[in-house]
Coordinates of C-alpha atoms in Angstrom, one line a residue:
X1 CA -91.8 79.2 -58.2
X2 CA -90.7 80.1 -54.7
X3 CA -87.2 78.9 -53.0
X4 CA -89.4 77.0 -50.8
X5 CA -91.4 74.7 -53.4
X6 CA -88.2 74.4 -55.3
X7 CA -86.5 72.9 -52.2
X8 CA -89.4 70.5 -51.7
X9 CA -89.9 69.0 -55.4
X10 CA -86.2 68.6 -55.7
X11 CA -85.8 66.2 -51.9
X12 CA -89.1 65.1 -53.7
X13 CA -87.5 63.9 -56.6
X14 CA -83.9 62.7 -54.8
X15 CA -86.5 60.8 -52.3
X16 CA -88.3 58.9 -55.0
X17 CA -84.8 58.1 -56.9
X18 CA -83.4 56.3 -53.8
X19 CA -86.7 54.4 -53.2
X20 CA -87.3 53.3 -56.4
X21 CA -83.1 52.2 -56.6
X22 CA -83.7 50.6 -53.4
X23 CA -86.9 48.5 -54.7
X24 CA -85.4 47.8 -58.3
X25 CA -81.8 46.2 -55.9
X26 CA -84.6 44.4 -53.7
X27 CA -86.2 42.8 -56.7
X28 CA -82.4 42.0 -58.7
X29 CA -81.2 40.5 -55.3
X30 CA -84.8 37.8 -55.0
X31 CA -84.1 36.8 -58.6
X32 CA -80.7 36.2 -58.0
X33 CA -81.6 34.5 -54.6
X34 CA -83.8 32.3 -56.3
X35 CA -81.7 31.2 -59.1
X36 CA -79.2 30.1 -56.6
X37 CA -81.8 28.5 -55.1
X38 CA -82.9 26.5 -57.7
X39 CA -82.3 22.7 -58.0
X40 CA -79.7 21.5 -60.4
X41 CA -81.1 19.0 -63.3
X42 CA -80.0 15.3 -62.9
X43 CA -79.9 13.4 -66.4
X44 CA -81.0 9.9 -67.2
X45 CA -77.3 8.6 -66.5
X46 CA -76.7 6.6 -63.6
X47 CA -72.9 7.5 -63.0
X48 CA -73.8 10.4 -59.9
X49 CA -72.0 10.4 -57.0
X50 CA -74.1 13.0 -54.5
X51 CA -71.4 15.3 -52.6
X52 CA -73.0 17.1 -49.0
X53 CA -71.8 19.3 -46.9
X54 CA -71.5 18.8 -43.0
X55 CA -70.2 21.9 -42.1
X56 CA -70.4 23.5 -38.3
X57 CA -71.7 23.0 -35.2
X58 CA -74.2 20.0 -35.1
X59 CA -77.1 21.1 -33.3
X60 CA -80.1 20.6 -35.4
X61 CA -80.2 17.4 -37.6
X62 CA -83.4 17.9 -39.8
X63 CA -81.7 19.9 -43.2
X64 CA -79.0 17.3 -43.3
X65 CA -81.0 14.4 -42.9
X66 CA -83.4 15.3 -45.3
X67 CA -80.6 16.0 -47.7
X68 CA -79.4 12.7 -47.0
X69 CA -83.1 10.8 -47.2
X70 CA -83.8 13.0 -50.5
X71 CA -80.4 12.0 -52.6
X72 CA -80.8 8.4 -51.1
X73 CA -83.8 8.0 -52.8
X74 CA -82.6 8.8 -56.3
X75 CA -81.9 6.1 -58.4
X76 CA -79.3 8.0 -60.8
X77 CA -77.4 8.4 -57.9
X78 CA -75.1 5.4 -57.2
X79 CA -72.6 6.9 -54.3
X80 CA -72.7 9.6 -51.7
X81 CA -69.7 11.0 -50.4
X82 CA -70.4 13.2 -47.3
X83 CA -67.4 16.4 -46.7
X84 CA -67.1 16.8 -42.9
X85 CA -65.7 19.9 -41.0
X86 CA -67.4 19.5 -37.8
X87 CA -66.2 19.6 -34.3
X88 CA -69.4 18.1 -33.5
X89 CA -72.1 18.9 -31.2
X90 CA -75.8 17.7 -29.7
X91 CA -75.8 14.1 -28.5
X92 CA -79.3 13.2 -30.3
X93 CA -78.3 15.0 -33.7
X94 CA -75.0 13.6 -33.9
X95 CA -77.0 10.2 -33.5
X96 CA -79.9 11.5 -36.2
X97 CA -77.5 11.6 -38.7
X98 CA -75.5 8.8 -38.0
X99 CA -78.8 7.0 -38.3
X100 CA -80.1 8.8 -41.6
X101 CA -76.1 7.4 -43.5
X102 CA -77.1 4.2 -42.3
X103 CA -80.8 4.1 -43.9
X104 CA -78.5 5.1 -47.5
X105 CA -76.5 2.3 -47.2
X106 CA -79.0 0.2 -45.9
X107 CA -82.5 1.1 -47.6
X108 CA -81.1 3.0 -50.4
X109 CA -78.3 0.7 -51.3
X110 CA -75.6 2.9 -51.8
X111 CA -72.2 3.4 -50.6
X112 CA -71.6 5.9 -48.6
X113 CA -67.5 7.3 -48.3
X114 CA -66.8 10.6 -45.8
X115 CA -63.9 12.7 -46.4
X116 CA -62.8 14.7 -43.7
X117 CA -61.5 18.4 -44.1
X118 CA -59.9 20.1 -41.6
X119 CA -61.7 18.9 -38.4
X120 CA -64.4 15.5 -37.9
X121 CA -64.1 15.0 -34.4
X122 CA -66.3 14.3 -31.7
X123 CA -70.4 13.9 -32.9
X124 CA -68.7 14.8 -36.6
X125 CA -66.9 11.1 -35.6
X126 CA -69.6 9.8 -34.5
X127 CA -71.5 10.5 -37.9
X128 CA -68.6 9.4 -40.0
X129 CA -68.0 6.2 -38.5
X130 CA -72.2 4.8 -40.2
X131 CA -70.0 5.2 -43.2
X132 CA -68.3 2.3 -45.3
X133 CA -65.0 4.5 -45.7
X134 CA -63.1 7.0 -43.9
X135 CA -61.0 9.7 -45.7
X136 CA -58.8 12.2 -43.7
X137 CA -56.1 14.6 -45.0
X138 CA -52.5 13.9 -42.6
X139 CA -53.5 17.0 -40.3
X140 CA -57.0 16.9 -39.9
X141 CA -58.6 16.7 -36.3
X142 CA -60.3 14.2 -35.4
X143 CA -61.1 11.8 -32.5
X144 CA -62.2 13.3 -29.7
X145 CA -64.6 10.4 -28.5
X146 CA -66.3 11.9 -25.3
X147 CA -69.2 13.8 -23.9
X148 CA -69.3 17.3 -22.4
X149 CA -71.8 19.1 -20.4
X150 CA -71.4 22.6 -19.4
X151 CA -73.7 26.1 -18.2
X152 CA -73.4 28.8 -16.6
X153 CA -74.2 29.7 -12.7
X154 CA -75.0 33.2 -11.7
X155 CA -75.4 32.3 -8.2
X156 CA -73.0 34.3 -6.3
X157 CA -74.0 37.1 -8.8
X158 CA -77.9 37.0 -7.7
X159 CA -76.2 37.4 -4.3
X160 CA -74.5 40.4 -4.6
X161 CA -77.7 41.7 -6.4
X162 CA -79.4 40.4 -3.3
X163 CA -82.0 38.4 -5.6
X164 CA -83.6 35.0 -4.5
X165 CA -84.6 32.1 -6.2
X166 CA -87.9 30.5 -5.2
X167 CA -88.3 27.1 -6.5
X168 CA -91.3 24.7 -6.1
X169 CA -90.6 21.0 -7.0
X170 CA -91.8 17.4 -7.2
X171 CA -88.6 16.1 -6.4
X172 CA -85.1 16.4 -5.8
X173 CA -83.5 16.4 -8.9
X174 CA -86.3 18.2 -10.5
X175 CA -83.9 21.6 -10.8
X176 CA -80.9 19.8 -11.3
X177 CA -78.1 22.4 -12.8
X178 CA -79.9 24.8 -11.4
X179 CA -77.9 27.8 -12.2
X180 CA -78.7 29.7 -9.3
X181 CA -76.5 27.4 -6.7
X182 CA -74.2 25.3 -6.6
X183 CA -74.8 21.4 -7.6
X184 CA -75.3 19.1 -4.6
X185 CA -73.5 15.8 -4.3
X186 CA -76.5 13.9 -5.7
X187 CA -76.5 16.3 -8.5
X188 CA -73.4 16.0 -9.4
X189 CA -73.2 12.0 -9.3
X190 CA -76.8 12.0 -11.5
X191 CA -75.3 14.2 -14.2
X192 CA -72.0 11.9 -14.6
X193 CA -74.3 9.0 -14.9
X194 CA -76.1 10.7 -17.8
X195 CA -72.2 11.6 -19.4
X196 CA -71.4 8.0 -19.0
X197 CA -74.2 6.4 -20.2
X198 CA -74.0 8.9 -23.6
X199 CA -70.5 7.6 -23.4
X200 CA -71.3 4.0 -23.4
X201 CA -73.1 4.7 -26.5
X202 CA -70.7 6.3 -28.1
X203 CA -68.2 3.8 -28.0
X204 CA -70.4 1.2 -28.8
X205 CA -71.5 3.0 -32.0
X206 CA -67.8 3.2 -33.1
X207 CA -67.1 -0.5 -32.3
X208 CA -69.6 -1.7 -33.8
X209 CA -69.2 0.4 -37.3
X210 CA -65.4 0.2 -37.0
X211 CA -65.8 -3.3 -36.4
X212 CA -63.2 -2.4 -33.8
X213 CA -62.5 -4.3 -30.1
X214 CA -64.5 -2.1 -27.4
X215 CA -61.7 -2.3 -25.2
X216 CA -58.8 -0.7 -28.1
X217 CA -62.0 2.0 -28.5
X218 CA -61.9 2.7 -25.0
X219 CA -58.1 3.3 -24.9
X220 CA -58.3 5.8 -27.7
X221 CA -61.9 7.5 -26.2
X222 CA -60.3 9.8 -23.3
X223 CA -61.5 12.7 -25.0
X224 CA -58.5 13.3 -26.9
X225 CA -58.2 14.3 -30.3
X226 CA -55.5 13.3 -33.5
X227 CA -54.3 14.1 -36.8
X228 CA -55.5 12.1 -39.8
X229 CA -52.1 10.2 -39.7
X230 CA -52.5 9.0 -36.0
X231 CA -56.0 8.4 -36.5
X232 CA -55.7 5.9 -39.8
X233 CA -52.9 4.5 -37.1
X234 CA -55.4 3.7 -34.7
X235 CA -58.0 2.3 -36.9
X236 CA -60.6 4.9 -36.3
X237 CA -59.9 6.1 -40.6
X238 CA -59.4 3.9 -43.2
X239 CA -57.5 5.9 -45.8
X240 CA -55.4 9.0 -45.7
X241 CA -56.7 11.2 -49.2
X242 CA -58.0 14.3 -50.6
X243 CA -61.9 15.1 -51.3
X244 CA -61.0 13.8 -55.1
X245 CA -59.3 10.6 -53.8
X246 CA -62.7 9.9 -51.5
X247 CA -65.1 10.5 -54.7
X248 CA -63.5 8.6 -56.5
X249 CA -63.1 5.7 -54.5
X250 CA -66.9 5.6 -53.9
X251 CA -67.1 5.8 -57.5
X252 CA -64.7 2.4 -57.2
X253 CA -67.2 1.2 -55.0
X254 CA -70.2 1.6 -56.9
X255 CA -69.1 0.3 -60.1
X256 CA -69.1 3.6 -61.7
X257 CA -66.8 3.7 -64.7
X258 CA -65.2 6.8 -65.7
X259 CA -65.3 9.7 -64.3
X260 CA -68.6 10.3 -62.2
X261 CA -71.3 13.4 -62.2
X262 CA -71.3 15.2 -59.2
X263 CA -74.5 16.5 -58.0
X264 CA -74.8 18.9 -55.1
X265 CA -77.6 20.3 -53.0
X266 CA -78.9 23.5 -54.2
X267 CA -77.7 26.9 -52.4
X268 CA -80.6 27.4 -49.8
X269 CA -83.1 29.8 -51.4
X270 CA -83.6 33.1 -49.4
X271 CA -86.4 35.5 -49.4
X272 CA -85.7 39.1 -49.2
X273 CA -87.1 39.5 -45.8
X274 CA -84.6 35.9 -44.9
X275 CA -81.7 38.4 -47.0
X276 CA -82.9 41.6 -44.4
X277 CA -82.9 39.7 -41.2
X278 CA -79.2 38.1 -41.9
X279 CA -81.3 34.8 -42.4
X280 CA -81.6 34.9 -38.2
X281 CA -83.7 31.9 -38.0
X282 CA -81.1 29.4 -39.5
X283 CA -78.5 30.1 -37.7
X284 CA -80.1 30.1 -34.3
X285 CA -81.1 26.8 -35.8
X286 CA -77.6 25.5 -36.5
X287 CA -75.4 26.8 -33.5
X288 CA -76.1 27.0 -29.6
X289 CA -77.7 30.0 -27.8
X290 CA -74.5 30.2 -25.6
X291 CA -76.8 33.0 -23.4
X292 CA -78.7 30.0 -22.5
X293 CA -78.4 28.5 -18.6
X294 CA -79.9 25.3 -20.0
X295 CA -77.7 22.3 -19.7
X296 CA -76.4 21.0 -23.3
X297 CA -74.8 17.6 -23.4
X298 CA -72.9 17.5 -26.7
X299 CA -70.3 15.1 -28.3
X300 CA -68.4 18.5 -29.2
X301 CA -64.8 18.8 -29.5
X302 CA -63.9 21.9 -27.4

């Protein structure tokens, strides 16, 4: 056998090791992917208390919600104790949520307690307050009862590139934020009209389900944030406690005796080609496209 062909069959032989390695770690990684993945039993007791995770930027409501619809719905679970960390985020899926914790407690008949971790401010607020109790540890942020708007203008930078604009509209405020000028004083008074009315509703929602006085609301609602301490203070928690001290309380609540079954939603299951692509999709899905011009009102702690 020549150097040559001796060459070839062994980077022949090295080539089909590392591709069949490579397939064998592919196939070990889906099963173990998929047993995460996989939903844990739930016995014929009725002593469950469900425990999600809000975790993040709130910018897409639909995996939380349907967590939320789906343990709502089971009868073997009597409590549902949500763990924020959350400086908040979108307007309308701060709202979803707050909406979906209402429909437990409301269609599904259970009680529904938040603990917060290390920050539940802003549209995490927001979402906590549809609840029937309010955990915070001492130092946890929270608060921050406001609306923000921001983008970016590139204006003066489509200048100096000598680059124009050409817009056609129906109306005035039809390009509003445009990012390629600066706002006009029409603009300008339109988009505050939009942050206040968001506003509005946000201290209405925190009011009402804090069964608080709008006016001692609007006092604390200047954006600001504070710790656990100064928020059970001000009204806007009801009890200063660890995760434990929340689950069992909604335990309490439920008239579970003993100690309760916790149930969790499973790990999200992840296809190989989800594992490959650093599962892209979900978190364009979660968090902002900050490359984005488009104008983002968000009840977002900053």
């Amino acid at each position: 056998m020549t150097e040559k062909k001796s060459n070839f069959l062994l980077w022949l032989i090295l080539g089909g090791g590392a591709l069949l390695f490579f397939t064998l770690s592919l196939l070990a990684l889906a099963m173990y992917l998929s047993e995460e993945g996989s939903a844990p039993s739930i016995s014929l007791s009725s002593s469950h208390v469900a425990v999600l995770d809000l975790e993040g930027v709130i910018f897409d409501s639909k995996e939380f919600t349907d967590q939320l619809k789906e343990y709502g719905n089971r009868s073997a679970v009597k409590a549902v104790v949500l763990r924020v960390n959350s400086p908040g985020g979108g307007v309308a899926a701060s709202q979803e949520i707050y909406e979906a914790v209402k429909k437990v407690r409301t269609e599904g008949k259970k009680k529904v307690v938040v603990s917060m971790s290390s920050v539940g401010a802003s549209g995490a607020y927001y979402v906590a307050c549809a609840a029937d109790k309010i955990f915070a540890n001492p130092g946890t942020i929270t608060g921050s009862i406001g609306v923000i708007a921001e983008w970016y203008n590139y204006g003066e930078l489509l200048e100096w590139a000598k680059l124009k604009s050409v817009v056609f509209k129906s109306g005035d405020l039809k390009d509003a934020g445009s990012p390629t000028r600066p706002l006009t004083e029409k603009e300008k008074a339109y988009f505050q009209s939009l942050i206040n009315n968001m506003f509005n509703q946000f201290v209405t929602a925190v009011a009402t389900s804090r069964h608080m006085d709008e006016a001692i609301v609007r006092k604390l609602a200047d954006g600001r944030v504070f710790t656990g301490q100064e928020a059970r203070t001000n009204g806007l928690v009801d009890e200063l406690g660890t995760l434990q001290d929340a689950i069992a309380a909604a335990a309490k609540m439920s008239g579970i005796s003993g100690e309760p079954r916790l149930v969790t939603p499973p790990k999200k299951k992840l296809s190989v080609l989800d594992f490959l692509l650093g599962d892209y999709r979900s978190a364009v899905s979660l968090h902002p496209d900050r490359s984005e011009s488009q104008i983002r009102f968000a009840y977002l702690w900053r």
